[in-house]
Amino acid sequence: MDPEIQFQSQPNKQQHFFEEDKNENILYKQKLNDYNFIQIPPNFEEAEKHAFARRATAPLNLQPFDSNNMESSGAKVHRECPCCSYNIDRKELSLFCDTYDLRFLGSGFPLFYNYIIWCIYLCLAYLFVCGGQELYSNYQGNYCQAGGETYQPEACRNSLFNLLSIANKKHDDQAIEFSNDLNTIMLVVLMIMMLLFRRSQNKLTEDIDKDLVTPSDYTVHVSNIPLHQKELKDLFRKNGYNPVDITLVYDSGYVSTLQKNLDSTLEKYQELLGNYGLNNLHDPKRPIEIKDSQIEIKQNLMRQGLLIREIIRNPEFFSGQAFISFDTEQDKARCIENNPLGFCDQIKYFKNELQKPITDSSRSPNEIYWNDNKLVIQEAWEPQDVNWEGIHTSEKDRFIGKIKGYIIGMGIIILCGAAVLALSVYQMYHLDDVAENGDITPQESLQIQLLSVGVSCLINGLNMGVQMVLPYIVSLESPDSRSQYNASYAVKFSFLSFVNSALLTLLITVYFTKNYYGRGGFIYTQTIVFLQNIIMTPMMNVLNTDWIQKRYEIRTLKKEVEEGQCTLTQQQLNQALEENQYNQAERYSDILNTMWLTFFYAPCIPLGIICTIVNLILVYWTDKLNLVKMCSVKEHLSHKVSQEMIELMEYIIILYCIGNYVFEMQITGYHDTQSLVMLGIGLIYTFAPMQWVSDKLFSSKDNNETMTYTEAVAYNKFEIDYNQANPLHSQFIKAYQAYQKYKEFQNDEINAFEELEVYKKSQI
């Protein structure tokens, strides 16, 4: 039932929200201040502080703010942004800082740059083991000798791209056999390096976990739980645990609807202020339209408070999930270990049938049950990593969303394939016309080359189009965390762009054009793609047009505020001054697609390895420049994204084996058993549990925190906790604080913030 309908049906009834003790209630845990998120005119200096706090700037290690402490001891204290609760006492990072210094953003950021470095290592290993020799032996070949003004469709032209490709040593079986021997050695090197790659990432994760204290160190994510916090605390205490903080998860979709209504009211109010000016904003003789609009704003704020209060009171809107923090990390580890979720449990959980076994003897004495439901207890994500808008979605709805995403993805592949095929067929017919004439003019030669460049540009353009559609596809899955969102985005974009860049062009060449090494052929087009990759991403990182546009917008807004003409709210100005958000998913997917493409084509076009090495080095520095100087960071990404990306990176092994077999067979016509054996080994490695193998080969120890949760809070180790990150809680506090500014305009019979006002007075 719509909560609005519920409380609208009893407008004169005094609603009482706090059924538990005040100290237990989640809304009282929010920090109260005088921040008014809809303040007009806004404070530009406060907005600048907020924007600086959301950049990739390192927080200073200061003591929690305490006015008595300031007066008595003069100790340095940290100040929080009233908007987002982030520490505003921060320092900028240098472009040349150690990437380990980025750990305060989450382990996902140092791991990302270590990921790029290892990708460079993999490419360098290929270049030294067999890439350099392949370039040399290809260039020493003598197959590609065609030239002159006569066009021969089947002839291999002596262009530089062809001379450095496998096509130039066609019919040279001895050279191909030697290359196969080196490729086999390279396969072994790749498998060893991927294990070392995993070890490097795991070791970095352990070091960061040891140095960094975060809420997730003490917290578990629990599903199938009761509504009331007090009952939940008692349940865990009865089972031998000591929960110190609980954040319940609710379906907050209705709040978004009310926020849109408030935004609409504010927009009308801002139009009025634009017409009448800001001078008479609080004048008793201000125009009646402004008075009415201010009253309407207050009513919207009241409705938000009522709605949030109703959602928290009504079990119908509880998602059955919570984040439970224990006082020690040992308690958390013991809780997860004693409540494993087996394969059968996962199936039952998906079907919402995770009920108690028929006989009590079949259940473990350490497992926690609530009535007939087994609690699902898992590792918690960081507060900033939780996708609060999607976490309450059921597993069935997520499954349906994934099916829809797959259908849309298949449609994209078909459309992209049709576009590339159409241009390739046009190119093929044009080449046939040239072949009939025999002689080729300089204009026709240029046109053929432009068509090849057009195909490569079309591929890059299609990939950019896919990038625009993907956020919608991933949102259909309603992932629990931003890390899951980033991993899903990277997987899908890497796959779709690899299909566009590699598989479609290869299939079209094999089954339609048959043009491997002629003018504008397969080798020419793919080499152009590699050359474009060298400069495109780094250039877009350096020529950050969004950042340049943001500078102009900030100057304009500052001038409007100084002249008293800015009608933006404080929250709108805060958001306007934020830098554009850093998107790690796009970075991962670009790198992953580049690596897949490189190793798939490496046996055919070894020049691509050199292009990729240059590209990755440029990407490393230009992306780091973007992060530390030009972007805001709102995601505290975990190591799980990196783990998923390593799993996907291991596909380079099977792609390398497939590429070696396919291009030898299609271009040189050479067949041997060695390539098939390599293919078999690659398949086995791809589907082997390599994370388990890595754990067995490289032992690691758990770094349990010696500091308790209570001590971490006292020493200000957490920049933000789960209650502060929960938008339902923070929106209630924002609405309350803004409501205070409009109190003079109307007296309401129902006061959604009555108890909170009493509580605030009691703290003074």
PDB file of C-alpha atoms in Angstrom, residues 544-745:
ATOM      1  CA  ASN A 544      38.950  16.694 -20.755  1.00  0.00           C
ATOM      2  CA  THR A 545      36.236  18.862 -22.295  1.00  0.00           C
ATOM      3  CA  ASP A 546      33.898  18.267 -19.345  1.00  0.00           C
ATOM      4  CA  TRP A 547      36.527  19.647 -16.961  1.00  0.00           C
ATOM      5  CA  ILE A 548      37.128  22.677 -19.196  1.00  0.00           C
ATOM      6  CA  GLN A 549      33.384  23.350 -19.393  1.00  0.00           C
ATOM      7  CA  LYS A 550      33.126  22.983 -15.610  1.00  0.00           C
ATOM      8  CA  ARG A 551      35.697  25.776 -15.131  1.00  0.00           C
ATOM      9  CA  TYR A 552      33.528  28.150 -17.168  1.00  0.00           C
ATOM     10  CA  GLU A 553      30.377  27.156 -15.251  1.00  0.00           C
ATOM     11  CA  ILE A 554      32.077  27.688 -11.882  1.00  0.00           C
ATOM     12  CA  ARG A 555      33.285  31.182 -12.851  1.00  0.00           C
ATOM     13  CA  THR A 556      29.779  32.088 -14.018  1.00  0.00           C
ATOM     14  CA  LEU A 557      28.159  30.808 -10.812  1.00  0.00           C
ATOM     15  CA  LYS A 558      30.682  32.610  -8.613  1.00  0.00           C
ATOM     16  CA  LYS A 559      29.924  35.875 -10.381  1.00  0.00           C
ATOM     17  CA  GLU A 560      26.161  35.342  -9.935  1.00  0.00           C
ATOM     18  CA  VAL A 561      26.582  34.653  -6.203  1.00  0.00           C
ATOM     19  CA  GLU A 562      28.782  37.724  -5.701  1.00  0.00           C
ATOM     20  CA  GLU A 563      26.229  39.901  -7.515  1.00  0.00           C
ATOM     21  CA  GLY A 564      23.331  38.439  -5.501  1.00  0.00           C
ATOM     22  CA  GLN A 565      21.643  36.963  -8.560  1.00  0.00           C
ATOM     23  CA  CYS A 566      22.069  33.226  -7.924  1.00  0.00           C
ATOM     24  CA  THR A 567      18.762  31.439  -7.284  1.00  0.00           C
ATOM     25  CA  LEU A 568      20.250  27.948  -6.971  1.00  0.00           C
ATOM     26  CA  THR A 569      19.721  26.074  -3.728  1.00  0.00           C
ATOM     27  CA  GLN A 570      22.724  25.214  -1.579  1.00  0.00           C
ATOM     28  CA  GLN A 571      22.535  21.579  -2.652  1.00  0.00           C
ATOM     29  CA  GLN A 572      22.317  22.522  -6.331  1.00  0.00           C
ATOM     30  CA  LEU A 573      25.364  24.774  -5.999  1.00  0.00           C
ATOM     31  CA  ASN A 574      27.241  22.045  -4.109  1.00  0.00           C
ATOM     32  CA  GLN A 575      26.566  19.618  -6.943  1.00  0.00           C
ATOM     33  CA  ALA A 576      27.368  22.200  -9.618  1.00  0.00           C
ATOM     34  CA  LEU A 577      30.815  22.819  -8.108  1.00  0.00           C
ATOM     35  CA  GLU A 578      31.654  19.119  -7.855  1.00  0.00           C
ATOM     36  CA  GLU A 579      34.037  17.827 -10.489  1.00  0.00           C
ATOM     37  CA  ASN A 580      32.722  15.241 -12.919  1.00  0.00           C
ATOM     38  CA  GLN A 581      32.506  11.823 -11.323  1.00  0.00           C
ATOM     39  CA  TYR A 582      35.322   9.362 -11.928  1.00  0.00           C
ATOM     40  CA  ASN A 583      34.070   6.255 -13.738  1.00  0.00           C
ATOM     41  CA  GLN A 584      36.359   3.314 -13.061  1.00  0.00           C
ATOM     42  CA  ALA A 585      34.117   0.848 -14.914  1.00  0.00           C
ATOM     43  CA  GLU A 586      34.809   2.561 -18.241  1.00  0.00           C
ATOM     44  CA  ARG A 587      38.547   2.500 -17.555  1.00  0.00           C
ATOM     45  CA  TYR A 588      38.573  -1.194 -16.718  1.00  0.00           C
ATOM     46  CA  SER A 589      36.487  -2.090 -19.754  1.00  0.00           C
ATOM     47  CA  ASP A 590      38.743  -0.075 -22.105  1.00  0.00           C
ATOM     48  CA  ILE A 591      41.859  -1.794 -20.772  1.00  0.00           C
ATOM     49  CA  LEU A 592      40.285  -5.241 -20.775  1.00  0.00           C
ATOM     50  CA  ASN A 593      39.034  -4.865 -24.341  1.00  0.00           C
ATOM     51  CA  THR A 594      42.463  -3.620 -25.449  1.00  0.00           C
ATOM     52  CA  MET A 595      44.205  -6.613 -23.842  1.00  0.00           C
ATOM     53  CA  TRP A 596      41.748  -9.130 -25.313  1.00  0.00           C
ATOM     54  CA  LEU A 597      42.111  -7.548 -28.737  1.00  0.00           C
ATOM     55  CA  THR A 598      45.902  -7.424 -28.480  1.00  0.00           C
ATOM     56  CA  PHE A 599      46.480 -11.046 -27.491  1.00  0.00           C
ATOM     57  CA  PHE A 600      43.816 -12.369 -29.854  1.00  0.00           C
ATOM     58  CA  TYR A 601      45.535 -10.655 -32.795  1.00  0.00           C
ATOM     59  CA  ALA A 602      49.115 -10.998 -31.474  1.00  0.00           C
ATOM     60  CA  PRO A 603      49.978 -14.081 -33.610  1.00  0.00           C
ATOM     61  CA  CYS A 604      48.704 -12.265 -36.707  1.00  0.00           C
ATOM     62  CA  ILE A 605      49.624  -8.621 -35.994  1.00  0.00           C
ATOM     63  CA  PRO A 606      52.468  -8.539 -33.422  1.00  0.00           C
ATOM     64  CA  LEU A 607      52.796  -4.802 -34.071  1.00  0.00           C
ATOM     65  CA  GLY A 608      49.658  -4.455 -31.925  1.00  0.00           C
ATOM     66  CA  ILE A 609      51.706  -5.363 -28.825  1.00  0.00           C
ATOM     67  CA  ILE A 610      53.918  -2.292 -29.234  1.00  0.00           C
ATOM     68  CA  CYS A 611      50.853  -0.106 -29.805  1.00  0.00           C
ATOM     69  CA  THR A 612      49.233  -1.475 -26.643  1.00  0.00           C
ATOM     70  CA  ILE A 613      52.340  -0.946 -24.489  1.00  0.00           C
ATOM     71  CA  VAL A 614      52.475   2.714 -25.530  1.00  0.00           C
ATOM     72  CA  ASN A 615      48.717   3.033 -24.994  1.00  0.00           C
ATOM     73  CA  LEU A 616      48.820   1.552 -21.467  1.00  0.00           C
ATOM     74  CA  ILE A 617      51.713   3.767 -20.370  1.00  0.00           C
ATOM     75  CA  LEU A 618      49.886   6.872 -21.601  1.00  0.00           C
ATOM     76  CA  VAL A 619      46.603   5.700 -20.037  1.00  0.00           C
ATOM     77  CA  TYR A 620      48.302   5.131 -16.666  1.00  0.00           C
ATOM     78  CA  TRP A 621      49.568   8.709 -16.386  1.00  0.00           C
ATOM     79  CA  THR A 622      46.688  10.542 -18.053  1.00  0.00           C
ATOM     80  CA  ASP A 623      44.107   8.637 -16.023  1.00  0.00           C
ATOM     81  CA  LYS A 624      45.977   9.316 -12.800  1.00  0.00           C
ATOM     82  CA  LEU A 625      46.064  13.001 -13.764  1.00  0.00           C
ATOM     83  CA  ASN A 626      42.291  12.905 -14.225  1.00  0.00           C
ATOM     84  CA  LEU A 627      41.738  11.243 -10.866  1.00  0.00           C
ATOM     85  CA  VAL A 628      43.886  13.475  -8.660  1.00  0.00           C
ATOM     86  CA  LYS A 629      43.186  16.797 -10.422  1.00  0.00           C
ATOM     87  CA  MET A 630      39.967  16.706 -12.435  1.00  0.00           C
ATOM     88  CA  CYS A 631      37.439  14.287 -10.900  1.00  0.00           C
ATOM     89  CA  SER A 632      35.259  13.790  -7.867  1.00  0.00           C
ATOM     90  CA  VAL A 633      35.020  10.353  -6.279  1.00  0.00           C
ATOM     91  CA  LYS A 634      31.743   9.136  -4.784  1.00  0.00           C
ATOM     92  CA  GLU A 635      32.426   5.399  -4.842  1.00  0.00           C
ATOM     93  CA  HIS A 636      34.480   3.518  -2.270  1.00  0.00           C
ATOM     94  CA  LEU A 637      35.279   0.574  -4.523  1.00  0.00           C
ATOM     95  CA  SER A 638      36.456  -2.691  -3.008  1.00  0.00           C
ATOM     96  CA  HIS A 639      38.972  -5.299  -4.152  1.00  0.00           C
ATOM     97  CA  LYS A 640      36.132  -7.412  -5.578  1.00  0.00           C
ATOM     98  CA  VAL A 641      36.115  -5.400  -8.816  1.00  0.00           C
ATOM     99  CA  SER A 642      39.797  -6.145  -9.312  1.00  0.00           C
ATOM    100  CA  GLN A 643      39.228  -9.849  -8.599  1.00  0.00           C
ATOM    101  CA  GLU A 644      36.533  -9.979 -11.260  1.00  0.00           C
ATOM    102  CA  MET A 645      38.774  -8.156 -13.729  1.00  0.00           C
ATOM    103  CA  ILE A 646      41.610 -10.645 -13.141  1.00  0.00           C
ATOM    104  CA  GLU A 647      39.204 -13.498 -13.890  1.00  0.00           C
ATOM    105  CA  LEU A 648      38.355 -11.777 -17.168  1.00  0.00           C
ATOM    106  CA  MET A 649      41.992 -10.959 -17.910  1.00  0.00           C
ATOM    107  CA  GLU A 650      42.770 -14.686 -17.854  1.00  0.00           C
ATOM    108  CA  TYR A 651      40.731 -15.001 -21.044  1.00  0.00           C
ATOM    109  CA  ILE A 652      43.741 -13.585 -22.886  1.00  0.00           C
ATOM    110  CA  ILE A 653      45.247 -17.077 -22.588  1.00  0.00           C
ATOM    111  CA  ILE A 654      42.456 -18.852 -24.469  1.00  0.00           C
ATOM    112  CA  LEU A 655      42.079 -15.927 -26.893  1.00  0.00           C
ATOM    113  CA  TYR A 656      45.801 -16.072 -27.611  1.00  0.00           C
ATOM    114  CA  CYS A 657      45.547 -19.807 -28.354  1.00  0.00           C
ATOM    115  CA  ILE A 658      42.451 -19.350 -30.539  1.00  0.00           C
ATOM    116  CA  GLY A 659      44.069 -16.492 -32.442  1.00  0.00           C
ATOM    117  CA  ASN A 660      47.215 -18.520 -33.036  1.00  0.00           C
ATOM    118  CA  TYR A 661      45.218 -21.459 -34.436  1.00  0.00           C
ATOM    119  CA  VAL A 662      42.714 -19.449 -36.503  1.00  0.00           C
ATOM    120  CA  PHE A 663      45.136 -17.048 -38.174  1.00  0.00           C
ATOM    121  CA  GLU A 664      47.636 -19.758 -39.032  1.00  0.00           C
ATOM    122  CA  MET A 665      44.882 -21.776 -40.652  1.00  0.00           C
ATOM    123  CA  GLN A 666      43.056 -18.907 -42.396  1.00  0.00           C
ATOM    124  CA  ILE A 667      45.981 -16.776 -43.578  1.00  0.00           C
ATOM    125  CA  THR A 668      48.947 -19.124 -44.011  1.00  0.00           C
ATOM    126  CA  GLY A 669      47.044 -22.383 -44.514  1.00  0.00           C
ATOM    127  CA  TYR A 670      49.409 -24.078 -42.014  1.00  0.00           C
ATOM    128  CA  HIS A 671      48.023 -26.878 -39.790  1.00  0.00           C
ATOM    129  CA  ASP A 672      49.808 -28.588 -36.918  1.00  0.00           C
ATOM    130  CA  THR A 673      49.056 -30.492 -33.736  1.00  0.00           C
ATOM    131  CA  GLN A 674      50.967 -28.051 -31.550  1.00  0.00           C
ATOM    132  CA  SER A 675      48.403 -25.281 -32.036  1.00  0.00           C
ATOM    133  CA  LEU A 676      45.587 -27.676 -31.091  1.00  0.00           C
ATOM    134  CA  VAL A 677      47.452 -28.758 -27.946  1.00  0.00           C
ATOM    135  CA  MET A 678      47.912 -25.096 -27.011  1.00  0.00           C
ATOM    136  CA  LEU A 679      44.191 -24.567 -27.528  1.00  0.00           C
ATOM    137  CA  GLY A 680      43.380 -27.481 -25.210  1.00  0.00           C
ATOM    138  CA  ILE A 681      45.730 -26.203 -22.498  1.00  0.00           C
ATOM    139  CA  GLY A 682      44.208 -22.739 -22.795  1.00  0.00           C
ATOM    140  CA  LEU A 683      40.695 -24.139 -22.344  1.00  0.00           C
ATOM    141  CA  ILE A 684      41.708 -26.111 -19.244  1.00  0.00           C
ATOM    142  CA  TYR A 685      43.383 -23.067 -17.694  1.00  0.00           C
ATOM    143  CA  THR A 686      40.412 -20.808 -18.453  1.00  0.00           C
ATOM    144  CA  PHE A 687      37.921 -23.020 -16.619  1.00  0.00           C
ATOM    145  CA  ALA A 688      40.237 -24.066 -13.773  1.00  0.00           C
ATOM    146  CA  PRO A 689      39.639 -22.538 -10.282  1.00  0.00           C
ATOM    147  CA  MET A 690      42.720 -20.353 -10.431  1.00  0.00           C
ATOM    148  CA  GLN A 691      41.822 -18.294  -7.356  1.00  0.00           C
ATOM    149  CA  TRP A 692      41.806 -21.517  -5.323  1.00  0.00           C
ATOM    150  CA  VAL A 693      45.141 -22.521  -6.888  1.00  0.00           C
ATOM    151  CA  SER A 694      46.584 -19.104  -6.056  1.00  0.00           C
ATOM    152  CA  ASP A 695      45.398 -19.343  -2.439  1.00  0.00           C
ATOM    153  CA  LYS A 696      47.044 -22.762  -2.105  1.00  0.00           C
ATOM    154  CA  LEU A 697      50.317 -21.667  -3.668  1.00  0.00           C
ATOM    155  CA  PHE A 698      50.555 -18.326  -1.868  1.00  0.00           C
ATOM    156  CA  SER A 699      49.306 -18.556   1.694  1.00  0.00           C
ATOM    157  CA  SER A 700      47.931 -15.440   3.334  1.00  0.00           C
ATOM    158  CA  LYS A 701      46.873 -14.551   6.834  1.00  0.00           C
ATOM    159  CA  ASP A 702      43.878 -12.592   8.036  1.00  0.00           C
ATOM    160  CA  ASN A 703      44.688  -9.150   9.388  1.00  0.00           C
ATOM    161  CA  ASN A 704      42.000  -8.788  12.032  1.00  0.00           C
ATOM    162  CA  GLU A 705      41.752  -5.287  13.471  1.00  0.00           C
ATOM    163  CA  THR A 706      43.022  -4.903  17.035  1.00  0.00           C
ATOM    164  CA  MET A 707      41.065  -1.657  17.397  1.00  0.00           C
ATOM    165  CA  THR A 708      37.404  -2.052  18.341  1.00  0.00           C
ATOM    166  CA  TYR A 709      34.520  -0.437  16.476  1.00  0.00           C
ATOM    167  CA  THR A 710      33.854   1.861  19.442  1.00  0.00           C
ATOM    168  CA  GLU A 711      37.485   2.997  19.492  1.00  0.00           C
ATOM    169  CA  ALA A 712      37.492   3.535  15.713  1.00  0.00           C
ATOM    170  CA  VAL A 713      34.489   5.856  16.048  1.00  0.00           C
ATOM    171  CA  ALA A 714      36.088   7.702  18.969  1.00  0.00           C
ATOM    172  CA  TYR A 715      39.321   8.258  17.036  1.00  0.00           C
ATOM    173  CA  ASN A 716      37.495   9.350  13.885  1.00  0.00           C
ATOM    174  CA  LYS A 717      38.744   6.435  11.753  1.00  0.00           C
ATOM    175  CA  PHE A 718      35.534   6.297   9.707  1.00  0.00           C
ATOM    176  CA  GLU A 719      34.902   9.073   7.225  1.00  0.00           C
ATOM    177  CA  ILE A 720      31.282   7.953   6.954  1.00  0.00           C
ATOM    178  CA  ASP A 721      29.240   5.101   8.453  1.00  0.00           C
ATOM    179  CA  TYR A 722      26.227   3.119   7.225  1.00  0.00           C
ATOM    180  CA  ASN A 723      23.646   5.347   8.917  1.00  0.00           C
ATOM    181  CA  GLN A 724      25.122   8.471   7.355  1.00  0.00           C
ATOM    182  CA  ALA A 725      25.380   6.816   3.939  1.00  0.00           C
ATOM    183  CA  ASN A 726      21.788   5.541   4.009  1.00  0.00           C
ATOM    184  CA  PRO A 727      19.859   8.082   1.862  1.00  0.00           C
ATOM    185  CA  LEU A 728      16.627   7.443   3.772  1.00  0.00           C
ATOM    186  CA  HIS A 729      18.227   8.554   7.035  1.00  0.00           C
ATOM    187  CA  SER A 730      20.209  11.451   5.585  1.00  0.00           C
ATOM    188  CA  GLN A 731      17.192  12.751   3.649  1.00  0.00           C
ATOM    189  CA  PHE A 732      15.095  12.795   6.841  1.00  0.00           C
ATOM    190  CA  ILE A 733      17.719  14.927   8.573  1.00  0.00           C
ATOM    191  CA  LYS A 734      18.087  17.250   5.565  1.00  0.00           C
ATOM    192  CA  ALA A 735      14.317  17.687   5.403  1.00  0.00           C
ATOM    193  CA  TYR A 736      14.184  18.397   9.146  1.00  0.00           C
ATOM    194  CA  GLN A 737      16.975  20.970   9.023  1.00  0.00           C
ATOM    195  CA  ALA A 738      15.418  22.728   6.027  1.00  0.00           C
ATOM    196  CA  TYR A 739      11.993  22.557   7.695  1.00  0.00           C
ATOM    197  CA  GLN A 740      13.299  24.640  10.611  1.00  0.00           C
ATOM    198  CA  LYS A 741      13.974  27.535   8.223  1.00  0.00           C
ATOM    199  CA  TYR A 742      10.328  27.613   7.119  1.00  0.00           C
ATOM    200  CA  LYS A 743       8.755  27.136  10.553  1.00  0.00           C
ATOM    201  CA  GLU A 744       7.460  30.707  10.723  1.00  0.00           C
ATOM    202  CA  PHE A 745       5.180  30.379   7.709  1.00  0.00           C
TER     203      PHE A 745
END
